[in-house]
GROMACS .gro file of C-alpha atoms in nm:
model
  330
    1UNK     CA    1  -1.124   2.477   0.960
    2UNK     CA    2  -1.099   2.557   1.341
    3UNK     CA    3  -1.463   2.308   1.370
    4UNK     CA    4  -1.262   2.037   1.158
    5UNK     CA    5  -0.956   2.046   1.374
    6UNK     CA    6  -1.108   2.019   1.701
    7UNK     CA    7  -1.323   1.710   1.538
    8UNK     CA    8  -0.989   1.580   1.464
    9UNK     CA    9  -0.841   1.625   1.815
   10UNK     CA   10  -1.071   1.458   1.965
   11UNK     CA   11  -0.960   1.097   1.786
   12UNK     CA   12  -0.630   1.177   1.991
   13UNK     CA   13  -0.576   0.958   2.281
   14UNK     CA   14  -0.827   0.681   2.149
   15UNK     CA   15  -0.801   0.353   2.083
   16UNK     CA   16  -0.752   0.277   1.709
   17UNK     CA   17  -0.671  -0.097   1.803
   18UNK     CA   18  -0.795  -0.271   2.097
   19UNK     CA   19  -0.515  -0.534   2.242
   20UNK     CA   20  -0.523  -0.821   1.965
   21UNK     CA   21  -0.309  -1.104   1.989
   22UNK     CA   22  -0.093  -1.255   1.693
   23UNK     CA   23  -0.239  -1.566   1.504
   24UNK     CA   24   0.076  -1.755   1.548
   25UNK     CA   25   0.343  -1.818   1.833
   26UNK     CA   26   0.698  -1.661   1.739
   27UNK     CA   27   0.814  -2.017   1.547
   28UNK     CA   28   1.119  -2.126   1.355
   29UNK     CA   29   0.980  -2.155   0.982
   30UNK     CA   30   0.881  -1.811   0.977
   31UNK     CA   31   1.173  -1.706   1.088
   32UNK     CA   32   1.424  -1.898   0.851
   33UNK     CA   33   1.196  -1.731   0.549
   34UNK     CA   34   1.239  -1.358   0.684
   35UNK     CA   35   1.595  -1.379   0.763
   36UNK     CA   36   1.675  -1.577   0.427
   37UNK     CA   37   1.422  -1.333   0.249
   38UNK     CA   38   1.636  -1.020   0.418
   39UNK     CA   39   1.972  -1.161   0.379
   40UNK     CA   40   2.038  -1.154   0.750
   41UNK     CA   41   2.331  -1.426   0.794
   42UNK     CA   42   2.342  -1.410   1.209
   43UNK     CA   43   2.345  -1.741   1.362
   44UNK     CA   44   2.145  -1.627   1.646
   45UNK     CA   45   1.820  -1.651   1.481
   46UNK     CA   46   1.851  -2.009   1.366
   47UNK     CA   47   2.108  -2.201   1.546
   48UNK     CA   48   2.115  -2.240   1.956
   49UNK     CA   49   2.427  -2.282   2.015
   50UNK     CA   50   2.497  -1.974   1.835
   51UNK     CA   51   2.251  -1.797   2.024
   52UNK     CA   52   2.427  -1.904   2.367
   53UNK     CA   53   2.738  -1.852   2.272
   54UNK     CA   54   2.627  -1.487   2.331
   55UNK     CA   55   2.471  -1.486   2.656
   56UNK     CA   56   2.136  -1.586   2.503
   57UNK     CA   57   1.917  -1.917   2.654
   58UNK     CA   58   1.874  -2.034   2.249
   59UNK     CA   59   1.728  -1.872   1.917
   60UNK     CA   60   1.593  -1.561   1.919
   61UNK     CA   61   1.352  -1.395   1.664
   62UNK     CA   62   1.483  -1.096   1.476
   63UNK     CA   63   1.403  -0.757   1.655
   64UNK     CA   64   1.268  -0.602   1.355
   65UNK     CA   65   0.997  -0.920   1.273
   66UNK     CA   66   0.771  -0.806   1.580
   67UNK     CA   67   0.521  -0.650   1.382
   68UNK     CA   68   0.504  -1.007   1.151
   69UNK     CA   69   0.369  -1.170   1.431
   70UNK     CA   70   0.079  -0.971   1.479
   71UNK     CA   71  -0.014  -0.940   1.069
   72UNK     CA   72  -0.401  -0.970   1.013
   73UNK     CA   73  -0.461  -1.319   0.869
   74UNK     CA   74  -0.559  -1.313   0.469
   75UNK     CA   75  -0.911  -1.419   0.561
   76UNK     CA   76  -0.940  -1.143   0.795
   77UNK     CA   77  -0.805  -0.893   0.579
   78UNK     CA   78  -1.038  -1.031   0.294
   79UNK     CA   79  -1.339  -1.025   0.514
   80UNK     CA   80  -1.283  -0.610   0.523
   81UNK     CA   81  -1.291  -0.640   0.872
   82UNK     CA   82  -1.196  -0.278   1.043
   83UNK     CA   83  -0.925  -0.296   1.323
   84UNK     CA   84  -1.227  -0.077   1.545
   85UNK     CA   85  -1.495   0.167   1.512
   86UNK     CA   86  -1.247   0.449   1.615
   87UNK     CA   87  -1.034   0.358   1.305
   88UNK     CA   88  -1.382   0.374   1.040
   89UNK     CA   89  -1.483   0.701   1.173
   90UNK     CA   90  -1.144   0.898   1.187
   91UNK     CA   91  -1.118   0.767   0.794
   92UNK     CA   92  -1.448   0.840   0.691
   93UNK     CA   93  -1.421   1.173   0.877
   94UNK     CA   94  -1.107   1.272   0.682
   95UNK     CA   95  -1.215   1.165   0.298
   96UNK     CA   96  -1.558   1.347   0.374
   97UNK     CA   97  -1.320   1.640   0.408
   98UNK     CA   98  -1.107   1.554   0.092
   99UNK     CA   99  -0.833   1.378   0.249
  100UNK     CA  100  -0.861   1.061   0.010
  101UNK     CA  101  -0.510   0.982  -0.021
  102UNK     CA  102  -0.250   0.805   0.205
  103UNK     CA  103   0.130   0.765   0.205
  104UNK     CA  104   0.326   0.614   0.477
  105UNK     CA  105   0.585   0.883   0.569
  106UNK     CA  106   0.805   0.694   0.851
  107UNK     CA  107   0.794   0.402   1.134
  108UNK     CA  108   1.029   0.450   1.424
  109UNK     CA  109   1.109   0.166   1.645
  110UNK     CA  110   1.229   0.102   1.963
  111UNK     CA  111   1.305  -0.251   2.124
  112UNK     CA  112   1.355  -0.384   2.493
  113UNK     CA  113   1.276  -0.763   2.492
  114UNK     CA  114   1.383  -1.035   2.268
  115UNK     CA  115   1.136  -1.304   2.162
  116UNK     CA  116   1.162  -1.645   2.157
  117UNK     CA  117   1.008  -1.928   1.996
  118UNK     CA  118   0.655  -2.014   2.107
  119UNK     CA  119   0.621  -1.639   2.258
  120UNK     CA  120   0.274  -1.501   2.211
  121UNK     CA  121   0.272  -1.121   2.088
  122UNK     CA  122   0.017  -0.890   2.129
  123UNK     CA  123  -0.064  -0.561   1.974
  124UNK     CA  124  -0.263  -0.231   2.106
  125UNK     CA  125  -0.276   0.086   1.900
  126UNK     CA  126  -0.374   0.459   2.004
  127UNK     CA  127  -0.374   0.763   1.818
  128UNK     CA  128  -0.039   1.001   1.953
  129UNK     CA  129  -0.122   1.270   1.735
  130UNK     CA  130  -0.327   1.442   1.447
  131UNK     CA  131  -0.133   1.752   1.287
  132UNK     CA  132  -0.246   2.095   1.217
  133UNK     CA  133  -0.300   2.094   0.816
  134UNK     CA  134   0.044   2.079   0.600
  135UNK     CA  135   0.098   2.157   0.255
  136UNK     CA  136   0.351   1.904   0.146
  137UNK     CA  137   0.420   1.825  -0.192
  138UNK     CA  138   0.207   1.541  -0.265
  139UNK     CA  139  -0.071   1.821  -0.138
  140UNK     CA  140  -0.199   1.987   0.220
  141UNK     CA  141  -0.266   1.716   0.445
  142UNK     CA  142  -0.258   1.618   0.800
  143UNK     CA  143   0.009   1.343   0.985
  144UNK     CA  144  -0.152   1.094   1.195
  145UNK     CA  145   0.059   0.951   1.429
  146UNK     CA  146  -0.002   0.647   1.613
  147UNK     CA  147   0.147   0.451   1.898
  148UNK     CA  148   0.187   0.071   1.852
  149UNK     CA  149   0.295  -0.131   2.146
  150UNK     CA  150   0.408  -0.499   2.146
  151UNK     CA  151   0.373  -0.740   2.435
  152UNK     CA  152   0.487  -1.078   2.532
  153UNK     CA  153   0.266  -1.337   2.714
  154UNK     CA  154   0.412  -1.233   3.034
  155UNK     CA  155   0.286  -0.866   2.940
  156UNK     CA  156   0.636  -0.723   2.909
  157UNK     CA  157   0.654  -0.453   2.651
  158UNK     CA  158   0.874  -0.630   2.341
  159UNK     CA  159   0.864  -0.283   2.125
  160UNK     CA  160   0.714   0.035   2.065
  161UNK     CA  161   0.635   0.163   1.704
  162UNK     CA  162   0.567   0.523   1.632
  163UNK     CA  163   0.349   0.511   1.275
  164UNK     CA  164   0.321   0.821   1.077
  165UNK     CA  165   0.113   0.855   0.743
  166UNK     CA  166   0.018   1.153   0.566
  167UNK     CA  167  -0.360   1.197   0.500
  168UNK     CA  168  -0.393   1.454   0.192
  169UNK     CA  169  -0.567   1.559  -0.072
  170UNK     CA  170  -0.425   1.538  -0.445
  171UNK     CA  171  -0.271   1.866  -0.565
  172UNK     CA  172  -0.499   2.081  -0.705
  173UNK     CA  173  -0.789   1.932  -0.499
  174UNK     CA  174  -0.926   2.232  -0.331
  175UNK     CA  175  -1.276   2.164  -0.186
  176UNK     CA  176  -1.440   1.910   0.021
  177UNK     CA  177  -1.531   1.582  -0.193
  178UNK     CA  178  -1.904   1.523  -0.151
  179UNK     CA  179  -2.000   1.190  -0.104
  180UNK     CA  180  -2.127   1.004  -0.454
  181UNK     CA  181  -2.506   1.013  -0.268
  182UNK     CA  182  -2.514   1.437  -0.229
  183UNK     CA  183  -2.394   1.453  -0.594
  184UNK     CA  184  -2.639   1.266  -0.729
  185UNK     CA  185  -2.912   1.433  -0.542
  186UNK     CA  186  -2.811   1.769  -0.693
  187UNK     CA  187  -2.792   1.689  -1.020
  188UNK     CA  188  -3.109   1.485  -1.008
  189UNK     CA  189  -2.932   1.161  -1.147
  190UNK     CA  190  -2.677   0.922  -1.054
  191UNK     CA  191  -2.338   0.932  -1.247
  192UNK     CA  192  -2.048   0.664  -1.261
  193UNK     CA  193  -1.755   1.008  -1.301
  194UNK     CA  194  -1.651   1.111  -0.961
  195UNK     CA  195  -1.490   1.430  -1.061
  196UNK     CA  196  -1.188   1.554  -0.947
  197UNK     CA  197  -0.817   1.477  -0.968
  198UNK     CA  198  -0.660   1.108  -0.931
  199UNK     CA  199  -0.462   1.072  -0.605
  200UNK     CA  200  -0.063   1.100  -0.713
  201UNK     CA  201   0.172   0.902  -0.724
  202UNK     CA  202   0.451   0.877  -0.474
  203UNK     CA  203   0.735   0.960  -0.686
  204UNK     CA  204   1.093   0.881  -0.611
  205UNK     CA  205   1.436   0.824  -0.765
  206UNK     CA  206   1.325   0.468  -0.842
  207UNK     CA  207   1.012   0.524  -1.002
  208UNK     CA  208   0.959   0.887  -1.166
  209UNK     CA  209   1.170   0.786  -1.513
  210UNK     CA  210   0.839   0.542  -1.596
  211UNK     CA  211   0.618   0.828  -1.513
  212UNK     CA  212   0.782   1.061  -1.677
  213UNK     CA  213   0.767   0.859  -2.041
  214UNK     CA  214   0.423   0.719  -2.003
  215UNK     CA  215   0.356   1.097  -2.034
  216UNK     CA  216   0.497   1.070  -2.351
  217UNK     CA  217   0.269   0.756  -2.403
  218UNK     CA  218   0.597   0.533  -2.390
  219UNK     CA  219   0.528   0.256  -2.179
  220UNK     CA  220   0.873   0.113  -2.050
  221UNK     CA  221   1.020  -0.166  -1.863
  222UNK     CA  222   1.336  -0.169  -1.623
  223UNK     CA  223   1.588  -0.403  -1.750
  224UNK     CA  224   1.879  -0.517  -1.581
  225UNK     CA  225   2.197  -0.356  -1.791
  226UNK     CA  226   2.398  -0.673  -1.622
  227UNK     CA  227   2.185  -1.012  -1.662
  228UNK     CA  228   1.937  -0.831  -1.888
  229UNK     CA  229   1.624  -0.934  -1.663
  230UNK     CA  230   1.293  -0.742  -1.669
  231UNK     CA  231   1.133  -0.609  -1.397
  232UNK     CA  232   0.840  -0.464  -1.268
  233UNK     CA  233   0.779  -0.253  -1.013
  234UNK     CA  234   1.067  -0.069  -1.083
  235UNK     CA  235   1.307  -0.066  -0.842
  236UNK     CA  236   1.694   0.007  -0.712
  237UNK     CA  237   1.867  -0.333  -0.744
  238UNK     CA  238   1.824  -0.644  -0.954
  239UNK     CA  239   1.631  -0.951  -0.812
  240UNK     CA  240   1.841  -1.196  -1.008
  241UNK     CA  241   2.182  -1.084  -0.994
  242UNK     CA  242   2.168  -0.755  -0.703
  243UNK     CA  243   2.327  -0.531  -0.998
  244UNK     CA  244   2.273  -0.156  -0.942
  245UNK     CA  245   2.289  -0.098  -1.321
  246UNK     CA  246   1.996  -0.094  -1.514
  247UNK     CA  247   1.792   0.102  -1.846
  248UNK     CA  248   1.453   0.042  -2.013
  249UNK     CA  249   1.291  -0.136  -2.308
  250UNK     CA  250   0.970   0.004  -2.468
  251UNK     CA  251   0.675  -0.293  -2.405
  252UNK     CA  252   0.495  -0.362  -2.686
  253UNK     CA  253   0.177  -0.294  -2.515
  254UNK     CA  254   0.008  -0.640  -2.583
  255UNK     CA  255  -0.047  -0.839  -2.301
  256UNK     CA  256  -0.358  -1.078  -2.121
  257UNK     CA  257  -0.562  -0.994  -1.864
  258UNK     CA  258  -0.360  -1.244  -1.532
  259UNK     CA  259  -0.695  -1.154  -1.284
  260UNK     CA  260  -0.891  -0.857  -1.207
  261UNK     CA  261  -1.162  -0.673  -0.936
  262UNK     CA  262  -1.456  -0.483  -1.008
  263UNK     CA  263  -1.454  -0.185  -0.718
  264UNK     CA  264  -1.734  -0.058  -0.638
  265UNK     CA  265  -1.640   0.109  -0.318
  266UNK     CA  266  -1.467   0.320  -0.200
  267UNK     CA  267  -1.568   0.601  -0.455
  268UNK     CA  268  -1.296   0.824  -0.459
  269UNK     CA  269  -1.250   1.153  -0.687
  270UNK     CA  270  -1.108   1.077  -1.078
  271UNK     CA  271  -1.235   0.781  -1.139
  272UNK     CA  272  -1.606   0.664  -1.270
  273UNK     CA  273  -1.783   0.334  -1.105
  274UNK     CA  274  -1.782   0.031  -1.145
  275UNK     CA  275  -1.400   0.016  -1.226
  276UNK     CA  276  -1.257  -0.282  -1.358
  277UNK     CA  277  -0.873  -0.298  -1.215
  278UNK     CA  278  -0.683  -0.595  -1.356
  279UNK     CA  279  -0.299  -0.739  -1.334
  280UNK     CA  280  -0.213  -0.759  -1.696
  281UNK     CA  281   0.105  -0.986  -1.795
  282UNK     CA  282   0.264  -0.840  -2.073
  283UNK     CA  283   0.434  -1.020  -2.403
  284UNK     CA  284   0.757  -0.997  -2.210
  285UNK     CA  285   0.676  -1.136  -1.908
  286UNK     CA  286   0.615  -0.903  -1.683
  287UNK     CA  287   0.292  -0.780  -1.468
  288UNK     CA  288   0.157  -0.486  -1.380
  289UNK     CA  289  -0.180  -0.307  -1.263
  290UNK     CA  290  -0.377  -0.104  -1.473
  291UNK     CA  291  -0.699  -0.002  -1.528
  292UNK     CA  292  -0.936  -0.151  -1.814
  293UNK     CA  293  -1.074   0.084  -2.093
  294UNK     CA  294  -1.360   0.019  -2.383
  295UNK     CA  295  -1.502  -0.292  -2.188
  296UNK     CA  296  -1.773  -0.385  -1.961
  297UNK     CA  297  -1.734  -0.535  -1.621
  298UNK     CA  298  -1.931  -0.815  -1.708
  299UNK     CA  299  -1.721  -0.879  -2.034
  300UNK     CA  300  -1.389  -0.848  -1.903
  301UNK     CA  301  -1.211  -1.247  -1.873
  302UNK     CA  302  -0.957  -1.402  -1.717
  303UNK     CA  303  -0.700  -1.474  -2.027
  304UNK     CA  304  -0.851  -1.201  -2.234
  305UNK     CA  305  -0.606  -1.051  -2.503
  306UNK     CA  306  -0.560  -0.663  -2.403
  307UNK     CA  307  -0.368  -0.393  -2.579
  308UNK     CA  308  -0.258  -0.072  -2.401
  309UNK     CA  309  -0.453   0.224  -2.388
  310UNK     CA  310  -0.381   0.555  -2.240
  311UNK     CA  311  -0.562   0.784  -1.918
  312UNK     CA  312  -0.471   1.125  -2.007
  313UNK     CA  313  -0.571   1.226  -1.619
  314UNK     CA  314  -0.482   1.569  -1.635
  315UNK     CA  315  -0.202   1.797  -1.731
  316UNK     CA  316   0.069   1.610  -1.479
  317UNK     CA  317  -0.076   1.254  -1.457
  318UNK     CA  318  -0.106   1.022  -1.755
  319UNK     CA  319  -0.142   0.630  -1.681
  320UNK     CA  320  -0.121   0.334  -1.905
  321UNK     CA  321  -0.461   0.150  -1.940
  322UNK     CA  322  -0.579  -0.195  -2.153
  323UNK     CA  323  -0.830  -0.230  -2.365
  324UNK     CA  324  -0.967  -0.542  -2.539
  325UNK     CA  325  -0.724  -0.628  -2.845
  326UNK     CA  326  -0.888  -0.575  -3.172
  327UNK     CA  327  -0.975  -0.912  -3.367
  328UNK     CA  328  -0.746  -0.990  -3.661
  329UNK     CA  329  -1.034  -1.068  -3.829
  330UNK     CA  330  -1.179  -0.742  -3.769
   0.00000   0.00000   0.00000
């Protein structure tokens, strides 16, 4: 343990993301969508005069969209493109020691410049911190704090942003995961199982009610008690009306397959390779990811007719699945 910690120290101080600037100049559009997307009525953001009217030259960009202008372009994203060496190695060092699975835990900003439209923003990362091992309740894990910093053209600090995620292992995951390549050298054969437990899910007031009946193999759907609209994720408040009330219908568990990935990589414990993850719409409108059952990679279509199917994990985690809908001519 001491040997793993001192491997982890030494990521501290280093730099997960070299200065990078933002695709885009600070600009008006994207502005008018966040603040109409966030429901933030200040003039200051949109209208000049507004702006001036307190102390301001003109429109300002919200404080809180500094980290939109430096968001990693889809292509870029798609491309699997690595913010840095620094940032492959400190993952691959902790899942080679079981620490698989990530939750965000909390981002703590502070601002001293406003930006303005046609501002350039830059973004450099270092690692603060790496915690001793924790056992939380998702599992024992270790925090990893970095240090984001946020700069203007004129290389003025806009804002800091302290960015903590927990790196853990599932409960009940008490060794090391070997890599897929060690496995199949000791048993002589390759093998598409990677055994161990499925990461867990982050449960919260919003969300544990449709885990806890899909362990009774009741797959539900929040509905808005108000304007009866489904949704999916679950979540506080309705989309349509902003109602706080809300209960569940049970889905009839037909749907289609919308699209769906083959992974490959990464190879993680629970879950056997290749594995075909799909958005399914259901009969009644709403989407959702699950995995697909009884079907081959090769055979699975976009438009295919699914019906659900269960994942009995283990004792504490079941998960809806689809497979292929039986042929009423069958």
């Amino acid at each position: 343990m001491s040997e793993f910690l001192t491997k982890l120290g030494a990521f501290e101080g280093q730099v997960l993301t070299p200065t990078t600037w933002g695709p885009d100049e600070v600009n008006t559009p994207m502005i008018r969508h966040w603040v109409e997307t966030m429901g933030d009525t200040s003039p200051i953001y949109l209208d000049d005069d507004a702006a001036r009217a307190t102390g301001r030259d003109g429109a300002v960009a919200p404080a809180l969209m500094a980290q939109v202008w430096t968001m990693r372009t889809f292509n870029d994203k798609m491309a699997n493109n690595d913010p840095s060496q620094v940032w492959t190695d400190l993952i691959a060092t902790l899942d080679e020691a079981g620490f698989t699975s990530v939750v965000a835990t909390d981002s703590d900003f502070e601002f001293f410049v406003e930006l303005l439209p046609g501002d350039r923003v830059s973004l450099t990362e270092v690692i603060e911190s790496i915690s001793e091992e924790k056992k939380t309740g998702l599992g024992v894990g270790h925090f990893v704090t970095t240090l984001k910093t946020y700069r203007n053209g004129d290389d003025e600090v806009v804002a800091t942003q302290r960015w903590r995620t927990l790196r853990f292992k599932p409960k009940g995951s008490e060794k090391p995961v070997e890599k897929p390549a060690e496995k199949a050298e000791k048993a002589g054969k390759s093998s598409g199982a990677i055994p161990g437990l499925r990461p867990r899910p982050a449960l919260n007031v919003d969300n544990a009610f449709w885990f806890e009946a899909a362990k009774e193999h009741r797959l539900v759907i929040q509905r808005c008690a108000n304007c009866g609209v489904l949704r999916h994720p679950t979540g506080p408040m309705c989309g349509a009306c902003q109602s706080l009330d809300w209960d569940t219908v049970d889905a009839s568990g037909r749907g289609i397959v919308y699209s769906f990935v083959v992974n490959h990589h990464p190879q993680i414990p629970g879950f056997e390779y290749p594995l075909v993850v799909a958005t399914i719409e259901l009969e009644e409108g709403t989407r959702l990811i699950a995995n697909m059952t009884g079907v081959a990679p090769d055979d699975v279509e976009i438009g295919m007719p699914v019906e659900l199917d269960w994942i009995d994990a283990d004792p504490d985690l079941t998960l809806p699945a689809f497979r292929p809908a039986a042929r009423e001519d069958s």
